[in-house]
Amino acid sequence: MKRVLIAPIDTLLFEEVMTFVRGASRSRYDYVGNFYRKEDQYNSALAYVLLCLATEKLVGEIKIGANGKPYLEEMNCHISISHTNKLVSIGISNENIGIDCEMESNINDVIVNEVFSISEKTQVMKNDFLKVVFWTAKEAISKLYNEDWYSSPSTELIYNANGELKDAVSSEVYLHQYSFRKGCICVASVSPDQPSFQLVTEKEISEFLDNFAKFFSKN
């Protein structure tokens, strides 16, 4: 089982999301408070909401392991979290998983020259959107292995005519990407199973929060 929830960022639900996180996970709420910008606070809080929405229950506290890798102490599953200036995404699975999301506009030529291999750069010259596809793949692999892979061109990513994404260096890794609003979400795992990608609307988030608001009011 590999499930990915994706939510476009809209801070209209800021107060509702923060209220939920404060009631469900005090440590996450305190962590969110470390961010200065309202958007960053919302991104981090919404990631917690999406984890609860994916499991349809309160997931407890998010713990931080080695190199900042998150895990849920109270649930027998693996998680990965990513957010950027337009998107928030979470991955939840019964096996190790890495996920990353990014907008195409955030990946410039400086990044490409620093971290892409010669072969990857050649492919990007033919298809500019592969900049964000390859970048999210590198980050997803680094999160899967909990290593700093993305800061050097240590992958040899190949995007074939069938839209399949592979890494010639780590042939045991399966990569699945999903494009949305000029952005890309990539999942890395050691299982070939296709992840379930779900776009979550503001209405769905609001309805979920309303249900738990009633629960919190009784406790």
Coordinates of N, CA and C in Angstrom, one line a residue:
M1 N 0.8 -1.2 0.0 CA 0.0 0.0 0.0 C 0.9 1.2 0.0
K2 N 0.7 2.1 -1.0 CA 1.4 3.4 -1.1 C 0.3 4.4 -1.4
R3 N 0.1 5.3 -0.5 CA -0.9 6.3 -0.7 C -0.3 7.7 -0.6
V4 N -0.7 8.6 -1.6 CA -0.1 9.9 -1.6 C -1.3 10.9 -1.6
L5 N -1.3 11.8 -0.7 CA -2.3 12.9 -0.7 C -1.6 14.2 -1.1
I6 N -2.3 15.0 -1.9 CA -1.7 16.2 -2.4 C -2.7 17.3 -2.2
A7 N -2.3 18.4 -1.7 CA -3.2 19.6 -1.5 C -2.6 20.9 -2.0
P8 N -3.3 21.6 -2.9 CA -2.8 22.9 -3.2 C -2.9 23.8 -2.0
I9 N -2.0 24.7 -1.9 CA -2.0 25.6 -0.7 C -2.9 26.8 -0.8
D10 N -3.8 26.9 0.2 CA -4.7 28.0 0.3 C -4.9 28.3 1.8
T11 N -4.4 29.4 2.3 CA -4.4 29.6 3.7 C -5.7 30.1 4.2
L12 N -6.8 30.0 3.5 CA -8.1 30.4 3.9 C -8.6 29.6 5.1
L13 N -8.1 28.4 5.2 CA -8.4 27.5 6.4 C -7.4 27.6 7.5
F14 N -6.6 28.6 7.5 CA -5.4 28.7 8.4 C -5.9 28.4 9.9
E15 N -6.9 29.2 10.3 CA -7.3 29.1 11.7 C -7.9 27.7 12.0
E16 N -8.7 27.2 11.1 CA -9.2 25.8 11.4 C -8.2 24.8 11.4
V17 N -7.2 24.8 10.5 CA -6.1 23.9 10.5 C -5.3 24.0 11.8
M18 N -4.9 25.2 12.2 CA -4.1 25.4 13.4 C -4.9 24.9 14.6
T19 N -6.2 25.1 14.7 CA -7.0 24.7 15.8 C -7.0 23.2 15.9
F20 N -7.1 22.5 14.8 CA -7.1 21.0 14.7 C -5.7 20.5 15.2
V21 N -4.6 21.0 14.7 CA -3.3 20.5 15.1 C -3.0 20.8 16.6
R22 N -3.5 21.9 17.1 CA -3.3 22.2 18.5 C -4.0 21.2 19.4
G23 N -5.2 20.8 18.9 CA -5.9 19.8 19.7 C -5.4 18.4 19.5
A24 N -4.9 18.1 18.4 CA -4.5 16.7 18.1 C -3.1 16.4 18.4
S25 N -2.2 17.3 18.3 CA -0.7 17.1 18.5 C -0.1 18.3 19.0
R26 N 0.1 18.4 20.3 CA 0.7 19.6 20.8 C 2.2 19.8 20.3
S27 N 2.9 18.7 20.2 CA 4.3 18.8 19.7 C 4.4 19.3 18.3
R28 N 3.4 18.9 17.5 CA 3.4 19.4 16.1 C 3.1 20.8 16.0
Y29 N 2.1 21.2 16.9 CA 1.7 22.6 16.9 C 2.9 23.5 17.4
D30 N 3.6 23.0 18.4 CA 4.8 23.8 18.8 C 5.8 23.9 17.7
Y31 N 6.0 22.8 17.0 CA 7.0 22.7 15.8 C 6.6 23.7 14.8
V32 N 5.3 23.8 14.4 CA 4.8 24.7 13.4 C 5.1 26.1 13.8
G33 N 5.0 26.4 15.1 CA 5.3 27.8 15.6 C 6.7 28.3 15.4
N34 N 7.6 27.4 15.1 CA 9.0 27.7 14.8 C 9.2 28.5 13.5
F35 N 8.2 28.3 12.6 CA 8.3 29.0 11.3 C 7.8 30.4 11.4
Y36 N 8.5 31.3 10.7 CA 8.1 32.7 10.7 C 7.0 33.1 9.8
R37 N 7.0 32.6 8.6 CA 6.0 32.9 7.6 C 4.7 32.1 7.8
K38 N 3.6 32.8 7.7 CA 2.3 32.2 7.8 C 2.1 31.0 6.9
E39 N 2.6 31.1 5.6 CA 2.5 30.1 4.7 C 3.2 28.8 5.1
D40 N 4.4 29.0 5.7 CA 5.2 27.9 6.1 C 4.6 27.2 7.3
Q41 N 4.0 28.0 8.2 CA 3.3 27.4 9.3 C 2.1 26.6 8.8
Y42 N 1.4 27.1 7.9 CA 0.2 26.4 7.3 C 0.7 25.1 6.6
N43 N 1.7 25.2 5.8 CA 2.2 24.0 5.1 C 2.5 22.8 6.1
S44 N 3.2 23.2 7.1 CA 3.6 22.2 8.1 C 2.4 21.6 8.9
A45 N 1.5 22.5 9.2 CA 0.3 22.0 9.9 C -0.6 21.2 9.0
L46 N -0.7 21.6 7.8 CA -1.6 20.9 6.8 C -1.1 19.5 6.5
A47 N 0.3 19.3 6.5 CA 0.8 18.0 6.3 C 0.3 17.0 7.4
Y48 N 0.2 17.5 8.6 CA -0.3 16.7 9.7 C -1.8 16.4 9.5
V49 N -2.5 17.3 9.0 CA -3.9 17.1 8.7 C -4.1 16.0 7.6
L50 N -3.3 16.1 6.6 CA -3.3 15.1 5.5 C -3.0 13.7 6.0
L51 N -2.1 13.6 6.9 CA -1.8 12.3 7.5 C -3.0 11.7 8.2
C52 N -3.7 12.6 8.9 CA -4.9 12.1 9.6 C -6.0 11.8 8.6
L53 N -6.1 12.6 7.6 CA -7.1 12.4 6.6 C -6.9 11.1 5.9
A54 N -5.6 10.8 5.6 CA -5.3 9.5 4.9 C -5.6 8.3 5.7
T55 N -5.5 8.4 7.0 CA -5.8 7.2 7.9 C -7.2 7.3 8.5
E56 N -7.8 8.4 8.3 CA -9.2 8.6 8.8 C -9.2 8.5 10.3
K57 N -8.1 8.9 11.0 CA -8.1 9.0 12.4 C -6.9 9.8 12.9
L58 N -6.9 10.2 14.2 CA -5.7 10.9 14.7 C -4.5 10.0 14.7
V59 N -3.4 10.5 14.2 CA -2.2 9.7 14.0 C -1.2 9.8 15.2
G60 N -1.6 10.6 16.2 CA -0.7 10.8 17.3 C 0.5 11.8 17.0
E61 N 1.6 11.6 17.7 CA 2.7 12.6 17.5 C 3.6 12.1 16.4
I62 N 4.1 13.1 15.6 CA 5.1 12.8 14.6 C 6.5 12.9 15.3
K63 N 7.2 11.8 15.3 CA 8.5 11.8 15.9 C 9.6 12.0 14.8
I64 N 10.7 12.5 15.2 CA 11.8 12.8 14.2 C 13.0 11.8 14.5
G65 N 13.3 11.0 13.5 CA 14.4 10.1 13.6 C 15.7 10.7 13.1
A66 N 16.7 9.8 12.8 CA 18.0 10.2 12.3 C 17.8 11.0 11.0
N67 N 18.7 12.1 11.0 CA 18.7 13.0 9.8 C 17.3 13.7 9.5
G68 N 16.5 13.8 10.6 CA 15.2 14.4 10.4 C 14.1 13.6 9.8
K69 N 14.3 12.3 9.6 CA 13.3 11.5 9.0 C 12.1 11.3 9.9
P70 N 10.9 11.7 9.5 CA 9.7 11.6 10.4 C 9.1 10.2 10.4
Y71 N 8.5 9.9 11.6 CA 7.8 8.6 11.7 C 6.7 8.7 12.7
L72 N 5.7 7.9 12.7 CA 4.6 7.9 13.6 C 4.8 6.8 14.6
E73 N 5.0 7.2 15.9 CA 5.3 6.2 16.9 C 4.1 5.3 17.2
E74 N 2.9 5.8 17.0 CA 1.7 5.1 17.4 C 1.1 4.2 16.3
M75 N 1.7 4.3 15.1 CA 1.1 3.5 13.9 C 2.2 2.7 13.2
N76 N 1.8 1.6 12.8 CA 2.7 0.7 12.1 C 2.8 1.0 10.6
C77 N 3.4 2.1 10.2 CA 3.5 2.5 8.8 C 4.7 3.4 8.7
H78 N 5.0 3.7 7.4 CA 6.1 4.6 7.1 C 5.5 5.9 6.5
I79 N 6.1 7.0 6.7 CA 5.5 8.3 6.2 C 6.7 9.1 5.6
S80 N 6.3 10.0 4.7 CA 7.2 11.0 4.1 C 6.4 12.3 3.9
I81 N 7.0 13.4 4.1 CA 6.3 14.7 4.0 C 7.1 15.6 3.1
S82 N 6.4 16.4 2.3 CA 7.0 17.4 1.5 C 6.1 18.6 1.2
H83 N 6.6 19.8 1.2 CA 5.8 20.9 0.9 C 6.7 22.0 0.2
T84 N 6.1 22.7 -0.7 CA 6.7 23.8 -1.4 C 5.8 25.0 -1.4
N85 N 6.1 26.0 -2.2 CA 5.3 27.2 -2.1 C 3.9 27.1 -2.7
K86 N 3.6 26.0 -3.4 CA 2.2 25.9 -3.9 C 1.5 24.6 -3.5
L87 N 2.3 23.6 -3.0 CA 1.7 22.3 -2.7 C 2.2 21.7 -1.4
V88 N 1.4 20.9 -0.8 CA 1.7 20.1 0.3 C 1.4 18.6 -0.1
S89 N 2.3 17.7 0.2 CA 2.1 16.3 -0.1 C 2.6 15.4 1.0
I90 N 1.9 14.3 1.3 CA 2.3 13.3 2.2 C 2.2 12.0 1.6
G91 N 3.1 11.1 2.0 CA 3.1 9.7 1.5 C 3.0 8.8 2.8
I92 N 2.2 7.8 2.7 CA 2.0 6.8 3.8 C 2.0 5.4 3.2
S93 N 2.7 4.5 3.8 CA 2.9 3.2 3.2 C 3.2 2.2 4.2
N94 N 3.1 0.9 3.9 CA 3.5 -0.2 4.8 C 4.9 -0.6 4.6
E95 N 5.6 0.2 3.8 CA 7.1 0.0 3.6 C 7.8 1.3 3.5
N96 N 9.1 1.3 3.5 CA 9.8 2.6 3.5 C 9.5 3.4 2.2
I97 N 9.4 4.7 2.3 CA 8.9 5.5 1.2 C 9.6 6.9 1.3
G98 N 9.8 7.5 0.2 CA 10.3 8.9 0.1 C 9.5 9.7 -0.8
I99 N 9.2 10.9 -0.5 CA 8.3 11.7 -1.4 C 8.8 13.1 -1.4
D100 N 8.7 13.7 -2.6 CA 9.1 15.1 -2.7 C 8.1 15.8 -3.7
C101 N 7.8 17.0 -3.5 CA 7.0 17.8 -4.4 C 7.8 19.2 -4.6
E102 N 7.6 19.7 -5.8 CA 8.3 21.0 -6.2 C 7.6 21.6 -7.4
M103 N 7.7 22.9 -7.5 CA 7.1 23.6 -8.6 C 8.3 23.8 -9.7
E104 N 7.9 23.7 -10.9 CA 8.8 23.9 -12.0 C 9.6 25.2 -11.9
S105 N 9.0 26.2 -11.5 CA 9.6 27.6 -11.5 C 10.7 27.7 -10.5
N106 N 10.8 26.8 -9.5 CA 11.8 26.8 -8.5 C 13.1 26.2 -8.8
I107 N 13.1 25.4 -10.0 CA 14.3 24.7 -10.4 C 15.0 25.5 -11.5
N108 N 16.1 26.2 -11.2 CA 16.7 27.0 -12.2 C 18.0 26.3 -12.7
D109 N 18.7 27.0 -13.6 CA 19.9 26.5 -14.3 C 21.0 26.2 -13.3
V110 N 21.1 27.1 -12.3 CA 22.1 26.9 -11.3 C 22.0 25.5 -10.6
I111 N 20.8 25.2 -10.2 CA 20.6 23.9 -9.6 C 20.9 22.7 -10.6
V112 N 20.4 22.9 -11.8 CA 20.7 21.9 -12.8 C 22.2 21.6 -13.0
N113 N 22.9 22.7 -13.1 CA 24.4 22.6 -13.3 C 25.1 22.0 -12.1
E114 N 24.6 22.2 -10.9 CA 25.2 21.7 -9.7 C 25.0 20.2 -9.4
V115 N 23.7 19.8 -9.7 CA 23.4 18.5 -9.2 C 22.9 17.5 -10.3
F116 N 22.8 17.9 -11.5 CA 22.4 17.0 -12.6 C 23.6 16.4 -13.3
S117 N 23.5 15.1 -13.6 CA 24.6 14.4 -14.4 C 24.6 14.9 -15.8
I118 N 25.6 14.6 -16.6 CA 25.6 15.0 -18.0 C 24.5 14.4 -18.8
S119 N 24.2 13.1 -18.5 CA 23.0 12.5 -19.2 C 21.7 13.2 -18.8
E120 N 21.5 13.5 -17.6 CA 20.3 14.2 -17.1 C 20.2 15.6 -17.8
K121 N 21.3 16.3 -17.9 CA 21.2 17.6 -18.5 C 20.9 17.5 -20.0
T122 N 21.4 16.5 -20.6 CA 21.0 16.3 -22.0 C 19.5 16.0 -22.2
Q123 N 18.9 15.3 -21.3 CA 17.5 15.0 -21.4 C 16.7 16.3 -21.1
V124 N 17.2 17.1 -20.2 CA 16.5 18.3 -19.8 C 16.5 19.3 -21.0
M125 N 17.6 19.3 -21.8 CA 17.6 20.2 -23.0 C 16.5 19.9 -24.0
K126 N 16.1 18.6 -24.0 CA 15.0 18.2 -24.9 C 13.6 18.4 -24.3
N127 N 13.6 18.4 -23.0 CA 12.3 18.5 -22.3 C 12.5 19.3 -21.0
D128 N 12.2 20.5 -21.0 CA 12.5 21.4 -19.9 C 11.8 21.0 -18.6
F129 N 10.6 20.4 -18.7 CA 9.9 20.0 -17.5 C 10.6 18.9 -16.7
L130 N 11.5 18.2 -17.4 CA 12.3 17.2 -16.7 C 13.2 17.8 -15.6
K131 N 13.4 19.1 -15.6 CA 14.2 19.7 -14.5 C 13.5 19.4 -13.2
V132 N 12.2 19.6 -13.1 CA 11.5 19.4 -11.8 C 11.2 17.9 -11.6
V133 N 11.0 17.2 -12.6 CA 10.9 15.7 -12.5 C 12.1 15.1 -11.9
F134 N 13.3 15.4 -12.4 CA 14.5 14.8 -11.9 C 14.9 15.3 -10.5
W135 N 14.6 16.6 -10.3 CA 14.9 17.2 -9.0 C 14.1 16.4 -7.9
T136 N 12.8 16.3 -8.1 CA 11.9 15.6 -7.1 C 12.3 14.2 -7.0
A137 N 12.8 13.5 -8.1 CA 13.2 12.1 -8.0 C 14.5 12.0 -7.1
K138 N 15.4 13.0 -7.3 CA 16.6 13.0 -6.5 C 16.3 13.1 -5.0
E139 N 15.4 14.1 -4.7 CA 15.0 14.3 -3.3 C 14.3 13.1 -2.7
A140 N 13.4 12.5 -3.5 CA 12.6 11.4 -3.0 C 13.5 10.2 -2.7
I141 N 14.5 10.0 -3.5 CA 15.5 8.9 -3.3 C 16.3 9.2 -2.0
S142 N 16.7 10.5 -1.8 CA 17.5 10.8 -0.6 C 16.6 10.6 0.6
K143 N 15.3 10.9 0.5 CA 14.4 10.7 1.7 C 14.2 9.2 1.9
L144 N 14.1 8.4 0.8 CA 13.9 7.0 1.0 C 15.1 6.4 1.7
Y145 N 16.3 6.7 1.4 CA 17.5 6.1 2.0 C 18.0 7.0 3.2
N146 N 17.3 8.1 3.4 CA 17.7 9.0 4.5 C 19.2 9.4 4.4
E147 N 19.6 9.7 3.2 CA 20.9 10.1 2.9 C 20.9 11.4 2.1
D148 N 22.0 12.1 2.1 CA 22.1 13.4 1.4 C 22.6 13.1 -0.1
W149 N 21.7 12.5 -0.8 CA 22.1 12.1 -2.2 C 21.9 13.3 -3.2
Y150 N 20.9 14.2 -2.9 CA 20.5 15.1 -3.9 C 21.5 16.3 -4.1
S151 N 22.4 16.4 -3.2 CA 23.4 17.6 -3.3 C 24.5 17.3 -4.2
S152 N 24.6 16.1 -4.8 CA 25.6 15.9 -5.8 C 25.0 15.0 -6.9
P153 N 25.5 15.0 -8.1 CA 24.9 14.3 -9.3 C 25.2 12.8 -9.2
S154 N 24.6 12.2 -8.1 CA 24.9 10.7 -7.9 C 23.8 9.8 -8.4
T155 N 22.9 10.4 -9.2 CA 21.9 9.6 -9.9 C 22.2 9.6 -11.4
E156 N 21.6 8.6 -12.1 CA 21.6 8.6 -13.5 C 20.1 8.4 -14.0
L157 N 19.3 9.4 -13.8 CA 17.9 9.3 -14.1 C 17.6 9.2 -15.6
I158 N 16.6 8.3 -15.9 CA 16.2 8.1 -17.3 C 14.7 8.2 -17.4
Y159 N 14.3 9.1 -18.3 CA 12.8 9.3 -18.5 C 12.6 8.8 -19.9
N160 N 11.9 7.6 -20.1 CA 11.7 7.0 -21.4 C 10.5 7.5 -22.1
A161 N 10.3 7.0 -23.3 CA 9.2 7.5 -24.1 C 7.8 7.1 -23.6
N162 N 7.8 6.1 -22.7 CA 6.5 5.6 -22.1 C 6.2 6.4 -20.8
G163 N 7.0 7.4 -20.5 CA 6.8 8.2 -19.3 C 7.2 7.5 -18.0
E164 N 8.1 6.5 -18.2 CA 8.6 5.8 -17.0 C 9.9 6.4 -16.6
L165 N 10.1 6.5 -15.3 CA 11.2 7.2 -14.7 C 12.0 6.1 -13.9
K166 N 13.3 6.0 -14.2 CA 14.2 5.1 -13.6 C 15.6 5.7 -13.2
D167 N 16.2 5.1 -12.3 CA 17.6 5.5 -11.9 C 18.5 4.4 -12.2
A168 N 19.4 4.6 -13.1 CA 20.4 3.5 -13.5 C 21.3 3.2 -12.4
V169 N 21.6 4.1 -11.5 CA 22.5 3.8 -10.4 C 21.8 3.0 -9.3
S170 N 20.6 3.3 -9.0 CA 19.8 2.5 -7.9 C 18.7 1.8 -8.6
S171 N 19.1 0.7 -9.3 CA 18.1 0.0 -10.1 C 17.0 -0.7 -9.2
E172 N 17.3 -0.8 -7.9 CA 16.3 -1.4 -7.0 C 15.2 -0.5 -6.6
V173 N 15.3 0.8 -6.9 CA 14.4 1.8 -6.5 C 13.3 2.0 -7.7
Y174 N 12.1 2.1 -7.3 CA 11.0 2.4 -8.2 C 10.5 3.8 -8.0
L175 N 10.4 4.5 -9.1 CA 10.1 6.0 -9.0 C 8.7 6.1 -9.8
H176 N 7.8 6.8 -9.1 CA 6.5 7.1 -9.7 C 6.3 8.6 -9.5
Q177 N 6.0 9.3 -10.6 CA 5.8 10.8 -10.6 C 4.4 11.2 -11.0
Y178 N 4.0 12.3 -10.5 CA 2.6 12.8 -10.8 C 2.8 14.3 -11.0
S179 N 2.3 14.8 -12.2 CA 2.4 16.2 -12.5 C 1.1 16.9 -12.2
F180 N 1.3 18.1 -11.6 CA 0.1 18.9 -11.2 C 0.4 20.3 -11.1
R181 N -0.3 21.2 -11.9 CA -0.2 22.6 -11.8 C 1.3 23.1 -12.0
K182 N 1.9 22.6 -13.0 CA 3.3 23.0 -13.3 C 4.2 22.6 -12.2
G183 N 3.8 21.6 -11.5 CA 4.7 21.0 -10.4 C 4.7 19.5 -10.5
C184 N 5.5 18.9 -9.7 CA 5.7 17.5 -9.8 C 5.8 16.9 -8.4
I185 N 5.2 15.7 -8.2 CA 5.3 14.9 -7.0 C 5.9 13.6 -7.4
C186 N 7.0 13.2 -6.7 CA 7.7 12.0 -7.0 C 7.7 11.1 -5.7
V187 N 7.5 9.8 -5.9 CA 7.5 8.8 -4.9 C 8.7 7.8 -5.2
A188 N 9.5 7.5 -4.2 CA 10.5 6.5 -4.3 C 10.3 5.4 -3.3
S189 N 10.4 4.2 -3.8 CA 10.3 3.0 -2.9 C 10.9 1.8 -3.5
V190 N 11.0 0.7 -2.8 CA 11.6 -0.5 -3.4 C 10.5 -1.5 -3.9
S191 N 9.3 -1.0 -4.0 CA 8.2 -1.8 -4.5 C 7.7 -1.2 -5.8
P192 N 7.4 -2.1 -6.8 CA 6.9 -1.6 -8.1 C 5.4 -1.2 -8.1
D193 N 4.7 -1.4 -7.0 CA 3.3 -1.1 -6.9 C 3.1 0.4 -7.2
Q194 N 2.1 0.7 -8.0 CA 1.8 2.1 -8.3 C 1.1 2.8 -7.1
P195 N 1.6 3.9 -6.7 CA 1.0 4.6 -5.6 C -0.4 5.1 -6.0
S196 N -1.2 5.3 -5.0 CA -2.5 5.9 -5.2 C -2.3 7.4 -4.9
F197 N -2.4 8.2 -6.0 CA -2.3 9.7 -5.9 C -3.7 10.3 -5.7
Q198 N -3.9 11.1 -4.7 CA -5.2 11.7 -4.4 C -5.1 13.2 -4.2
L199 N -5.8 14.0 -5.0 CA -5.9 15.4 -4.9 C -6.9 15.7 -3.8
V200 N -6.6 16.5 -2.8 CA -7.5 16.8 -1.7 C -8.0 18.2 -1.9
T201 N -9.3 18.4 -1.9 CA -9.8 19.8 -2.1 C -10.0 20.5 -0.8
E202 N -10.1 21.8 -0.9 CA -10.4 22.6 0.3 C -11.7 22.2 1.0
K203 N -12.7 21.8 0.2 CA -13.9 21.3 0.8 C -13.7 20.1 1.6
E204 N -13.0 19.1 1.1 CA -12.7 17.9 1.8 C -12.0 18.1 3.1
I205 N -11.0 19.0 3.1 CA -10.3 19.4 4.3 C -11.2 20.0 5.3
S206 N -12.0 20.9 4.9 CA -13.0 21.6 5.7 C -13.9 20.7 6.4
E207 N -14.5 19.7 5.6 CA -15.4 18.8 6.2 C -14.7 17.9 7.2
F208 N -13.5 17.5 6.9 CA -12.8 16.6 7.8 C -12.5 17.4 9.1
L209 N -12.1 18.6 9.0 CA -11.9 19.4 10.2 C -13.1 19.6 11.0
D210 N -14.3 19.8 10.4 CA -15.5 20.0 11.1 C -15.9 18.8 11.9
N211 N -15.7 17.6 11.3 CA -16.0 16.4 12.1 C -15.2 16.3 13.4
F212 N -13.9 16.6 13.3 CA -13.1 16.5 14.5 C -13.3 17.7 15.4
A213 N -13.8 18.8 14.9 CA -14.1 20.0 15.8 C -15.1 19.6 16.8
K214 N -16.1 18.8 16.4 CA -17.1 18.3 17.3 C -16.5 17.3 18.3
F215 N -15.5 16.5 17.9 CA -14.9 15.6 18.8 C -14.1 16.4 19.9
F216 N -13.4 17.4 19.4 CA -12.6 18.2 20.4 C -13.4 18.9 21.4
S217 N -14.6 19.4 20.9 CA -15.5 20.2 21.8 C -16.1 19.3 22.9
K218 N -16.1 18.0 22.7 CA -16.6 17.1 23.8 C -15.5 16.6 24.7
N219 N -14.3 16.9 24.4 CA -13.2 16.4 25.2 C -12.3 17.5 25.8

